[in-house]
Coordinates of C-alpha atoms and ligand atoms in Angstrom, one line a residue:
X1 CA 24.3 4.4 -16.8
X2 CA 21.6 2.0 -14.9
X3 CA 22.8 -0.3 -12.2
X4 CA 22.3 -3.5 -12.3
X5 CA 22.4 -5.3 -8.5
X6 CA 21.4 -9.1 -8.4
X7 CA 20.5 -9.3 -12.2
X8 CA 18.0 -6.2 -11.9
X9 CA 18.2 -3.0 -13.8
X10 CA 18.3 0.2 -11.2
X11 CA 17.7 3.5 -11.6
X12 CA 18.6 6.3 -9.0
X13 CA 17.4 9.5 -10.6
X14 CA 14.3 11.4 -12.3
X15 CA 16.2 11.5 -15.4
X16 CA 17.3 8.7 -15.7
X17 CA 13.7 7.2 -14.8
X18 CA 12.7 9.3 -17.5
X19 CA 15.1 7.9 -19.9
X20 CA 14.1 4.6 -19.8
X21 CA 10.4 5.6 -19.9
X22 CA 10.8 7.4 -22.8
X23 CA 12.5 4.7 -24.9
X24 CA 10.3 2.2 -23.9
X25 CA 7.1 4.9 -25.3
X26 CA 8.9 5.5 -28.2
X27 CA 9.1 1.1 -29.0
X28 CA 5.0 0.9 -28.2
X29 CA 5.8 -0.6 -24.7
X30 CA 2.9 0.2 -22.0
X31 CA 4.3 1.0 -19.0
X32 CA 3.4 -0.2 -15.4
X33 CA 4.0 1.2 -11.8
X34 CA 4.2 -0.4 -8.8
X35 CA 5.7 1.7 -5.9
X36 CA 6.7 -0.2 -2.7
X37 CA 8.8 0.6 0.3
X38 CA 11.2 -2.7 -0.2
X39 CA 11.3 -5.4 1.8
X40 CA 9.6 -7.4 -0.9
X41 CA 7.0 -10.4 -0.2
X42 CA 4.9 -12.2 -2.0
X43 CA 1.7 -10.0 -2.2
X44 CA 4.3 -7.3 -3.6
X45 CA 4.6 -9.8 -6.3
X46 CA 1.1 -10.5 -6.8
X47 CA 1.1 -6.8 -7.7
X48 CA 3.8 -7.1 -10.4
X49 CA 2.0 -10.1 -11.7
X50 CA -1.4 -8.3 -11.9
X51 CA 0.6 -5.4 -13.7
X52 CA 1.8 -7.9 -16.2
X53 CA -1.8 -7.8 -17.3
X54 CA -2.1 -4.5 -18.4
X55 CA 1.4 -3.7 -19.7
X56 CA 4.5 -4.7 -21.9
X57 CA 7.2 -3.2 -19.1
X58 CA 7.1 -3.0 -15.1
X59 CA 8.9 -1.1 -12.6
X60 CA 8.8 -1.3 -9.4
X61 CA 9.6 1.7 -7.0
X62 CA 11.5 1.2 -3.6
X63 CA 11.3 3.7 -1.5
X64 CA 11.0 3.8 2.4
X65 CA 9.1 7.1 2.1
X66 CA 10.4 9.6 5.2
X67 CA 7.5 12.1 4.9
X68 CA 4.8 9.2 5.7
X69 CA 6.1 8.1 8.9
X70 CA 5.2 10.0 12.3
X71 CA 8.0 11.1 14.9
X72 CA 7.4 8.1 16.8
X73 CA 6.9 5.4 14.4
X74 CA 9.4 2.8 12.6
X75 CA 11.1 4.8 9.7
X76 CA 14.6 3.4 11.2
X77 CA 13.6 0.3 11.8
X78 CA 12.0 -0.4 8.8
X79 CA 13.7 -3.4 6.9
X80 CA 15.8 -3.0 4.2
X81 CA 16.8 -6.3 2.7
X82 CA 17.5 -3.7 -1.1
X83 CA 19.7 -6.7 -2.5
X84 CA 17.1 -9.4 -1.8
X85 CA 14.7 -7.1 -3.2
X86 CA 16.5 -6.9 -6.4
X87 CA 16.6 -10.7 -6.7
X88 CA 13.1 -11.0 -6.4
X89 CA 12.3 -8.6 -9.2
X90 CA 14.7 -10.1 -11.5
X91 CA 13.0 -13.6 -11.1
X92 CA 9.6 -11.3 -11.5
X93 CA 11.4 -10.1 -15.1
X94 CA 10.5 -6.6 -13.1
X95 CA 12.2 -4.2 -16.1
X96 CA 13.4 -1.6 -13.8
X97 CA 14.0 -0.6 -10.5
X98 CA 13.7 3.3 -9.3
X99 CA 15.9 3.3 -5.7
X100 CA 16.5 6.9 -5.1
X101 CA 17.5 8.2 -1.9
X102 CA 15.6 10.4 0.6
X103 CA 17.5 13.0 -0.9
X104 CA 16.9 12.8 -4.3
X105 CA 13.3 12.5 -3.4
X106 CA 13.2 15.5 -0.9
X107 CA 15.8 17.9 -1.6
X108 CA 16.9 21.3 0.3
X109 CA 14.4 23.4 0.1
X110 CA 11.3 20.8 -0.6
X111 CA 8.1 22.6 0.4
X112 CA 5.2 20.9 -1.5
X113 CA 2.9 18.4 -0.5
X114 CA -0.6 16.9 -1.9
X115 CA -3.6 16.5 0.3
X116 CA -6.7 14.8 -0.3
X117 CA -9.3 16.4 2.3
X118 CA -12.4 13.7 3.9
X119 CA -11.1 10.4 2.5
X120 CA -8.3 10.6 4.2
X121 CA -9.0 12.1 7.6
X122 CA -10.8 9.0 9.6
X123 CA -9.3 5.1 9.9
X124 CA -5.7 5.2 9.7
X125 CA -5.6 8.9 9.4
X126 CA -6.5 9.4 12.6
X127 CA -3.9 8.1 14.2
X128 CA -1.6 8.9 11.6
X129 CA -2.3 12.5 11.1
X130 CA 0.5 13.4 8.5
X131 CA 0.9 9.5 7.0
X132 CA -1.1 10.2 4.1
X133 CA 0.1 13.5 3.1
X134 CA 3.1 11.5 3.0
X135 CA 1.7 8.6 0.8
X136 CA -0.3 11.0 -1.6
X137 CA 2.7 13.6 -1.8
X138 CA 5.6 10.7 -3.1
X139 CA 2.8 8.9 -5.4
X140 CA 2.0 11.8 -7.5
X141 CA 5.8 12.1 -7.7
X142 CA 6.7 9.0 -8.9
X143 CA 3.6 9.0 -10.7
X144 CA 4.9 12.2 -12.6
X145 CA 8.4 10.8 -13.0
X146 CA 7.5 7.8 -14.5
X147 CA 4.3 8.6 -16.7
X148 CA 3.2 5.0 -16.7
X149 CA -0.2 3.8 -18.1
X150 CA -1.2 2.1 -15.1
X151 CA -0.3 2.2 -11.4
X152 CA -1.0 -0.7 -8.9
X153 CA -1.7 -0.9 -5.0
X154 CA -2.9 -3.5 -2.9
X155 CA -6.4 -3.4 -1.0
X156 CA -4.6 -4.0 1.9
X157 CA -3.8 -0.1 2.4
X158 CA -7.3 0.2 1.3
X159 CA -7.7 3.5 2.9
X160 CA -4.3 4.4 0.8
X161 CA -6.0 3.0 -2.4
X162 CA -9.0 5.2 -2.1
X163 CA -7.3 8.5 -1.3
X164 CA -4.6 7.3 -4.4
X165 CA -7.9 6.8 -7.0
X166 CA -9.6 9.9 -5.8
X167 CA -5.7 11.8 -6.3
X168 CA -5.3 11.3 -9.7
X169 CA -9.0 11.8 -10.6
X170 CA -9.0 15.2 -8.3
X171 CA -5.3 16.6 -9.9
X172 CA -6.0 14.7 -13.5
X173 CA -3.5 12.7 -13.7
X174 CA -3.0 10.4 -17.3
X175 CA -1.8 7.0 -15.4
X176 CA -4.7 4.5 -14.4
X177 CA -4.7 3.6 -10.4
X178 CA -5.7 0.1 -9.8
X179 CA -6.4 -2.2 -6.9
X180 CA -5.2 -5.4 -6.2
X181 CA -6.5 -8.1 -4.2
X182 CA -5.1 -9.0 -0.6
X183 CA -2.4 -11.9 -0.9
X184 CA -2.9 -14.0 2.4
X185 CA -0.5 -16.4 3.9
X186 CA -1.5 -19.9 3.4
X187 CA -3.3 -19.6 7.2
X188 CA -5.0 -16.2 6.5
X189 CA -3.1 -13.7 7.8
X190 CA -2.6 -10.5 5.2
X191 CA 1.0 -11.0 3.6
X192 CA 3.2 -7.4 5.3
X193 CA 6.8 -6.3 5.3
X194 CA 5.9 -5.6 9.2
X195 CA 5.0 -9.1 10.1
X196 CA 8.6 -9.8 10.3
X197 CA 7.9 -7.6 13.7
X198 CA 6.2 -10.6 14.7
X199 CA 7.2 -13.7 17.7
X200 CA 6.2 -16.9 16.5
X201 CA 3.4 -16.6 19.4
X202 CA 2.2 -12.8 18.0
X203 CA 1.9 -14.0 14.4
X204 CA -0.1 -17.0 15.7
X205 CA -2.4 -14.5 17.9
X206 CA -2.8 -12.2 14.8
X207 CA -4.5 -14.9 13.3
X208 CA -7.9 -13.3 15.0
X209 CA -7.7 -10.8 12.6
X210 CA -8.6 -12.6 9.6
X211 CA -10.9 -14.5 11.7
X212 CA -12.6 -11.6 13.2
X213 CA -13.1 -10.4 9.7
X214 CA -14.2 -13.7 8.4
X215 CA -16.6 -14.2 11.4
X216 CA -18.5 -10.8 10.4
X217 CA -18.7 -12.0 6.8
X218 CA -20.5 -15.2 7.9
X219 CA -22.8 -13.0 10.4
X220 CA -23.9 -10.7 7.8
X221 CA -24.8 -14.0 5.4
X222 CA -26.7 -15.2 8.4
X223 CA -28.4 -12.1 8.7
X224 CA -27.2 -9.7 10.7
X225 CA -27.3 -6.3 9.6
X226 CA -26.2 -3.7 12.3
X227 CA -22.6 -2.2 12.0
X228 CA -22.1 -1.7 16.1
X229 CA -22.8 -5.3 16.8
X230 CA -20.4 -6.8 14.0
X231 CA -17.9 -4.5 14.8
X232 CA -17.8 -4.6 18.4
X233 CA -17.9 -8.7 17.9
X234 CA -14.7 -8.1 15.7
X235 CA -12.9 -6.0 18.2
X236 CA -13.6 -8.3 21.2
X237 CA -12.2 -11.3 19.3
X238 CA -9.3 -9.4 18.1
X239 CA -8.4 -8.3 22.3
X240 CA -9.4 -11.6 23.9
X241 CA -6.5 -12.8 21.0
X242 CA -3.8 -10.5 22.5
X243 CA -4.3 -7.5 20.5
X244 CA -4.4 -4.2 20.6
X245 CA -7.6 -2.7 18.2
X246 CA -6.4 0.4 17.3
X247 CA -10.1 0.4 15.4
X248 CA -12.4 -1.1 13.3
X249 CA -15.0 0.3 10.9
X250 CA -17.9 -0.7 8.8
X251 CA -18.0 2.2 6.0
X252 CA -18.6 2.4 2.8
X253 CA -16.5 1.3 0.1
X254 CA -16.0 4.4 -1.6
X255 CA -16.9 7.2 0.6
X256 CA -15.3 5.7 3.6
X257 CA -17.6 6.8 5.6
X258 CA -19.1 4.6 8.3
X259 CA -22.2 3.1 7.9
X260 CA -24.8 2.1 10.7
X261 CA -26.6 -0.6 8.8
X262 CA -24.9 -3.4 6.5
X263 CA -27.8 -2.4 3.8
X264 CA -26.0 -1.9 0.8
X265 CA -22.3 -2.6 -0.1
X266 CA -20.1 -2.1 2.9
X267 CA -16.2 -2.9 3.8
X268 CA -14.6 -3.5 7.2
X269 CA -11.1 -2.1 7.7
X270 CA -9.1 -3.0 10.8
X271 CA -6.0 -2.0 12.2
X272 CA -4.7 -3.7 15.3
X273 CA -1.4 -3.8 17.3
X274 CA 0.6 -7.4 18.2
X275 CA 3.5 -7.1 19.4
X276 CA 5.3 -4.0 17.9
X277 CA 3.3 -4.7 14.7
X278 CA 0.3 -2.6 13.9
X279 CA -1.4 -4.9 11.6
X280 CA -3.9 -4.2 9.0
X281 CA -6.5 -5.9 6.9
X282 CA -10.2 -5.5 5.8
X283 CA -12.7 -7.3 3.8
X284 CA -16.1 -6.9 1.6
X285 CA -18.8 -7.6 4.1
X286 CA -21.3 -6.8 1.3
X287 CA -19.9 -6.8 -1.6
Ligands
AMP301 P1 4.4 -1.3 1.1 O1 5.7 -1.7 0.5 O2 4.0 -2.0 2.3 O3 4.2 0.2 1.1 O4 3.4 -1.8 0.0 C1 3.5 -1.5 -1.4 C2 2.3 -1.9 -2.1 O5 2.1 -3.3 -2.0 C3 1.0 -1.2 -1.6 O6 0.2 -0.8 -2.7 C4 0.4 -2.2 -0.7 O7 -1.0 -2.1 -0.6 C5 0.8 -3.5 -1.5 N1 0.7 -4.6 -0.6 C6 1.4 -4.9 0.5 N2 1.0 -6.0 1.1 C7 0.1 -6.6 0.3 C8 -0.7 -7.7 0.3 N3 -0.6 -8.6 1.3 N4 -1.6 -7.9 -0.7 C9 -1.8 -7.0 -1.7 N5 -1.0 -5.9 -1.8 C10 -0.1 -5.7 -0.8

């Protein structure tokens, strides 16, 4: 038997994800995916509205995901607002709900994990050297559980949205990964469970990231072309603001690589500290 909690249907298990699934198959339904870690916003929403576009039903995963957070990061602290989140997708008509726990995910005994190699070694991997095992390894299993046509992620983890394309190419996988556009705040600043991390005086600081990033999109309009100079122009804004860059690159959109020149299309990706939030965002600089 499904829950329901604040007028939304939840599931707890595999099978009982599976269940549903397989009605809905059976009725002609296409399915859509959208996995989250909770603490729902409005760009999680924008998700569920884009995946209204390309199918009939839509669940939406929440899972605070153990295996991608470091020793040291905020797995505990992480908020967790589930009922909230429930109410949200209801108003979304979000069909289902798949809550398990970290032990339903990971039982005793759980030894596998997914890797993709280069695309996911620079950026955030970097400082995050086991986050996107993490990402890649519960993806492909709620991609496998639920069997949906489609699966959607925001360009915001943009680093995560590459390595998750380049996942289900590599391993074959039937269900369509697609990208969604980054839902902004009304003054700019990338919609994020973690900006609730934020003083009023942080969030107003973190505005220089969307300016930084605007402010290289206007330079390379106006002409300039070399990667070192737009980035060390973004990086300087984003300290003299408060922050703490933990980088910025120029690279290119699908390789990830970094590129010297802004010649052909080109994306800069930024993560930056305020407070105790590490922030992230990027933007087409060439698109
Ligand atoms: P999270 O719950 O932070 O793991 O995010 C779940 C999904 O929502 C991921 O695919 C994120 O990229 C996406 N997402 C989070 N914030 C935004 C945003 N501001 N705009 C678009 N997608 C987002």
């Amino acid at each position: 038997m499904l829950e329901t909690i604040a007028g939304a249907q939840v599931a707890r298990t595999p099978a009982q994800v599976r269940a549903w699934t397989e009605k809905m198959r059976v009725a002609g339904k296409r399915i859509a995916l959208v996995p989250t870690m909770g603490a729902l916003h409005a760009g999680h929403m924008t998700l569920v509205a884009a995946a209204r576009h390309h199918a009939d039903v839509v669940i939406v995963t929440v899972f605070v995901n153990p295996l991608q957070f470091g020793p040291k990061e905020d797995f505990a602290a992480y908020p967790r607002p589930f009922d909230k989140d429930c109410a949200l997708c209801a108003q979304a008509g979000v069909e289902l709900i798949y809550a398990p726990t970290p032990q339903t995910m990971y039982p005793p005994g759980f030894q596998s994990h997914v890797e993709v190699e280069a695309l996911t070694q620079g950026l955030c991997g970097a400082a995050r050297p086991t986050h996107f095992r993490g990402v890649t390894t519960v993806v492909l299993k709620l991609l496998n559980i639920a069997m949906a046509d489609v699966a959607l992620f925001g360009e915001k983890d943009y680093q995560q949205l590459q390595a998750l394309k380049r996942m289900a190419l590599d391993l074959d996988h039937p269900t369509q990964v697609l990208g969604v556009a980054i839902a902004r705040e009304p003054d700019g600043l990338a919609m994020s469970s973690r900006n609730v991390y934020l003083t009023a005086a942080e969030r107003q600081a973190a505005l220089a990231i969307v300016r930084s990033l605007r402010a290289a999109q206007a330079a390379v309009r106006a002409g300039e072309r070399d990667a070192a100079q737009l980035a060390a122009a973004m990086a300087a804004a984003m300290t003299a603001a408060g922050g703490r860059v933990d980088y910025v690159a120029i690279v290119d959109p699908q390789s990830l690589q970094p590129v010297a020149t802004v010649a052909q299309p080109a994306r800069a990706i930024v993560a930056t500290w305020f407070g105790r939030a590490r922030l992230l965002d990027n933007a087409d600089l060439l698109p």
